[in-house]
């Protein structure tokens, strides 16, 4: 490998170490409780190396949040793809989003610290670009197939996204282990109410 290739590889390894350790620390203790010094120490790099990749802690958090959203998206897609029909894919994907979002590490980064650190408008834009777009595509396909009655999709996207995000936050504070199953059943009923049959 050329010298330039080695440098590119080292830079990527540094970036990945910062993302990995930033995610671990943010999910363990929350954004506000983590300092840049702790992140670079855990990653085994200098502050200069961090600033080479990110403008500061908020930009690192933004990158970590993007990574978490992509991970959740992959989980949702994998479960949805395991279903045979469009409705089954949609329903299974929504249920998997709820399950994934109840993971304490994902909750803290994606639902608790995300809006607080980035601000509501930026967080919403990221959420829409990630899960909102997939939800809109799925609902549009169901409307086109006649599985859901013809209607504007955008309101449904926002209502369902808001309901699932709020349910995940509520579950984060719940101490009753049965609440997840009760919430999953409530989501199932909510989704079934959209079907034309």
GROMACS .gro file of C-alpha atoms in nm:
model
  197
    1UNK     CA    1   0.000   0.000   0.000
    2UNK     CA    2   0.128   0.348  -0.086
    3UNK     CA    3   0.217   0.604   0.180
    4UNK     CA    4  -0.089   0.806   0.082
    5UNK     CA    5  -0.307   0.494   0.112
    6UNK     CA    6  -0.167   0.427   0.460
    7UNK     CA    7  -0.247   0.787   0.567
    8UNK     CA    8  -0.603   0.758   0.433
    9UNK     CA    9  -0.649   0.430   0.620
   10UNK     CA   10  -0.508   0.579   0.944
   11UNK     CA   11  -0.739   0.881   0.914
   12UNK     CA   12  -1.039   0.653   0.870
   13UNK     CA   13  -0.933   0.440   1.167
   14UNK     CA   14  -0.903   0.757   1.378
   15UNK     CA   15  -1.248   0.874   1.267
   16UNK     CA   16  -1.401   0.534   1.345
   17UNK     CA   17  -1.235   0.528   1.689
   18UNK     CA   18  -1.378   0.872   1.767
   19UNK     CA   19  -1.725   0.766   1.652
   20UNK     CA   20  -1.707   0.438   1.847
   21UNK     CA   21  -1.588   0.595   2.171
   22UNK     CA   22  -1.812   0.900   2.132
   23UNK     CA   23  -2.111   0.672   2.090
   24UNK     CA   24  -2.014   0.458   2.388
   25UNK     CA   25  -1.965   0.757   2.615
   26UNK     CA   26  -2.274   0.947   2.492
   27UNK     CA   27  -2.494   0.642   2.538
   28UNK     CA   28  -2.347   0.554   2.881
   29UNK     CA   29  -2.355   0.899   3.038
   30UNK     CA   30  -2.534   1.137   2.805
   31UNK     CA   31  -2.399   1.414   2.587
   32UNK     CA   32  -2.375   1.683   2.857
   33UNK     CA   33  -2.173   1.465   3.095
   34UNK     CA   34  -1.901   1.377   2.841
   35UNK     CA   35  -1.601   1.601   2.772
   36UNK     CA   36  -1.389   1.613   2.459
   37UNK     CA   37  -1.087   1.519   2.672
   38UNK     CA   38  -1.259   1.194   2.773
   39UNK     CA   39  -1.348   1.111   2.414
   40UNK     CA   40  -0.997   1.160   2.278
   41UNK     CA   41  -0.846   0.970   2.572
   42UNK     CA   42  -1.081   0.676   2.516
   43UNK     CA   43  -1.014   0.682   2.141
   44UNK     CA   44  -0.637   0.703   2.196
   45UNK     CA   45  -0.598   1.014   1.981
   46UNK     CA   46  -0.519   1.382   2.032
   47UNK     CA   47  -0.762   1.673   2.037
   48UNK     CA   48  -0.598   1.786   1.715
   49UNK     CA   49  -0.695   1.457   1.554
   50UNK     CA   50  -1.054   1.506   1.669
   51UNK     CA   51  -1.060   1.860   1.527
   52UNK     CA   52  -0.922   1.727   1.199
   53UNK     CA   53  -1.241   1.520   1.160
   54UNK     CA   54  -1.503   1.718   1.352
   55UNK     CA   55  -1.546   2.087   1.435
   56UNK     CA   56  -1.616   1.992   1.797
   57UNK     CA   57  -1.832   1.782   2.023
   58UNK     CA   58  -2.165   1.883   1.859
   59UNK     CA   59  -2.041   1.776   1.515
   60UNK     CA   60  -1.914   1.446   1.653
   61UNK     CA   61  -2.251   1.390   1.820
   62UNK     CA   62  -2.426   1.468   1.490
   63UNK     CA   63  -2.216   1.200   1.317
   64UNK     CA   64  -2.288   0.951   1.597
   65UNK     CA   65  -2.660   1.023   1.570
   66UNK     CA   66  -2.649   0.965   1.193
   67UNK     CA   67  -2.476   0.634   1.255
   68UNK     CA   68  -2.741   0.531   1.511
   69UNK     CA   69  -3.024   0.628   1.275
   70UNK     CA   70  -2.865   0.422   0.997
   71UNK     CA   71  -2.831   0.126   1.232
   72UNK     CA   72  -3.198   0.147   1.329
   73UNK     CA   73  -3.288   0.178   0.960
   74UNK     CA   74  -3.092  -0.139   0.880
   75UNK     CA   75  -3.266  -0.326   1.163
   76UNK     CA   76  -3.608  -0.212   1.043
   77UNK     CA   77  -3.529  -0.303   0.680
   78UNK     CA   78  -3.395  -0.647   0.775
   79UNK     CA   79  -3.711  -0.735   0.968
   80UNK     CA   80  -3.941  -0.588   0.701
   81UNK     CA   81  -3.760  -0.772   0.423
   82UNK     CA   82  -3.832  -1.098   0.604
   83UNK     CA   83  -4.204  -1.056   0.534
   84UNK     CA   84  -4.377  -1.176   0.217
   85UNK     CA   85  -4.635  -0.905   0.155
   86UNK     CA   86  -4.631  -0.522   0.160
   87UNK     CA   87  -4.857  -0.494   0.464
   88UNK     CA   88  -4.651  -0.745   0.659
   89UNK     CA   89  -4.334  -0.555   0.569
   90UNK     CA   90  -4.486  -0.224   0.684
   91UNK     CA   91  -4.625  -0.360   1.011
   92UNK     CA   92  -4.310  -0.558   1.096
   93UNK     CA   93  -4.091  -0.255   1.017
   94UNK     CA   94  -4.295  -0.030   1.247
   95UNK     CA   95  -4.280  -0.288   1.526
   96UNK     CA   96  -3.904  -0.326   1.484
   97UNK     CA   97  -3.858   0.051   1.499
   98UNK     CA   98  -4.040   0.051   1.833
   99UNK     CA   99  -3.830  -0.239   1.960
  100UNK     CA  100  -3.502  -0.085   1.841
  101UNK     CA  101  -3.592   0.253   1.989
  102UNK     CA  102  -3.640   0.095   2.332
  103UNK     CA  103  -3.271   0.000   2.344
  104UNK     CA  104  -3.140   0.237   2.614
  105UNK     CA  105  -2.828   0.331   2.413
  106UNK     CA  106  -3.031   0.414   2.104
  107UNK     CA  107  -3.295   0.598   2.308
  108UNK     CA  108  -3.047   0.825   2.477
  109UNK     CA  109  -2.869   0.926   2.156
  110UNK     CA  110  -3.158   0.926   1.910
  111UNK     CA  111  -3.458   1.038   2.114
  112UNK     CA  112  -3.335   1.212   2.429
  113UNK     CA  113  -3.007   1.387   2.351
  114UNK     CA  114  -3.067   1.424   1.976
  115UNK     CA  115  -3.337   1.693   1.997
  116UNK     CA  116  -3.172   1.858   2.298
  117UNK     CA  117  -2.824   1.883   2.144
  118UNK     CA  118  -2.912   1.962   1.784
  119UNK     CA  119  -3.231   2.155   1.840
  120UNK     CA  120  -3.576   2.041   1.738
  121UNK     CA  121  -3.563   2.164   1.377
  122UNK     CA  122  -3.231   1.996   1.291
  123UNK     CA  123  -3.327   1.676   1.472
  124UNK     CA  124  -3.661   1.663   1.285
  125UNK     CA  125  -3.483   1.717   0.953
  126UNK     CA  126  -3.249   1.425   1.029
  127UNK     CA  127  -3.539   1.207   1.143
  128UNK     CA  128  -3.736   1.285   0.826
  129UNK     CA  129  -3.434   1.213   0.607
  130UNK     CA  130  -3.381   0.879   0.780
  131UNK     CA  131  -3.693   0.700   0.902
  132UNK     CA  132  -3.949   0.951   0.775
  133UNK     CA  133  -3.853   0.895   0.413
  134UNK     CA  134  -3.882   0.515   0.449
  135UNK     CA  135  -4.215   0.545   0.628
  136UNK     CA  136  -4.346   0.774   0.351
  137UNK     CA  137  -4.230   0.530   0.083
  138UNK     CA  138  -4.399   0.237   0.258
  139UNK     CA  139  -4.726   0.424   0.309
  140UNK     CA  140  -4.728   0.547  -0.051
  141UNK     CA  141  -4.683   0.189  -0.174
  142UNK     CA  142  -4.970   0.071   0.045
  143UNK     CA  143  -5.198   0.349  -0.083
  144UNK     CA  144  -5.099   0.270  -0.444
  145UNK     CA  145  -5.176  -0.099  -0.385
  146UNK     CA  146  -5.518  -0.019  -0.236
  147UNK     CA  147  -5.423  -0.165   0.103
  148UNK     CA  148  -5.473   0.177   0.262
  149UNK     CA  149  -5.749   0.407   0.137
  150UNK     CA  150  -5.629   0.695  -0.083
  151UNK     CA  151  -5.526   0.989   0.135
  152UNK     CA  152  -5.239   1.233   0.177
  153UNK     CA  153  -4.940   1.041   0.309
  154UNK     CA  154  -4.753   1.328   0.483
  155UNK     CA  155  -4.998   1.358   0.777
  156UNK     CA  156  -4.982   0.982   0.833
  157UNK     CA  157  -4.603   0.989   0.831
  158UNK     CA  158  -4.592   1.259   1.099
  159UNK     CA  159  -4.865   1.102   1.311
  160UNK     CA  160  -4.712   0.754   1.305
  161UNK     CA  161  -4.356   0.879   1.353
  162UNK     CA  162  -4.462   1.097   1.645
  163UNK     CA  163  -4.661   0.815   1.802
  164UNK     CA  164  -4.376   0.566   1.777
  165UNK     CA  165  -4.114   0.813   1.903
  166UNK     CA  166  -4.335   0.914   2.196
  167UNK     CA  167  -4.409   0.551   2.279
  168UNK     CA  168  -4.036   0.472   2.285
  169UNK     CA  169  -3.971   0.765   2.521
  170UNK     CA  170  -4.254   0.654   2.747
  171UNK     CA  171  -4.118   0.299   2.752
  172UNK     CA  172  -3.777   0.435   2.852
  173UNK     CA  173  -3.928   0.561   3.178
  174UNK     CA  174  -4.151   0.258   3.234
  175UNK     CA  175  -4.070   0.008   3.506
  176UNK     CA  176  -4.332  -0.247   3.397
  177UNK     CA  177  -4.179  -0.518   3.175
  178UNK     CA  178  -4.523  -0.581   3.021
  179UNK     CA  179  -4.547  -0.230   2.881
  180UNK     CA  180  -4.347  -0.314   2.568
  181UNK     CA  181  -4.589  -0.590   2.467
  182UNK     CA  182  -4.889  -0.371   2.550
  183UNK     CA  183  -4.742  -0.093   2.339
  184UNK     CA  184  -4.668  -0.329   2.053
  185UNK     CA  185  -5.030  -0.448   2.061
  186UNK     CA  186  -5.159  -0.089   2.068
  187UNK     CA  187  -4.937  -0.010   1.767
  188UNK     CA  188  -5.068  -0.318   1.586
  189UNK     CA  189  -5.426  -0.201   1.639
  190UNK     CA  190  -5.341   0.152   1.531
  191UNK     CA  191  -5.184   0.027   1.209
  192UNK     CA  192  -5.467  -0.218   1.138
  193UNK     CA  193  -5.715   0.071   1.154
  194UNK     CA  194  -5.549   0.211   0.838
  195UNK     CA  195  -5.631  -0.094   0.626
  196UNK     CA  196  -5.915  -0.079   0.378
  197UNK     CA  197  -6.027  -0.433   0.460
   0.00000   0.00000   0.00000
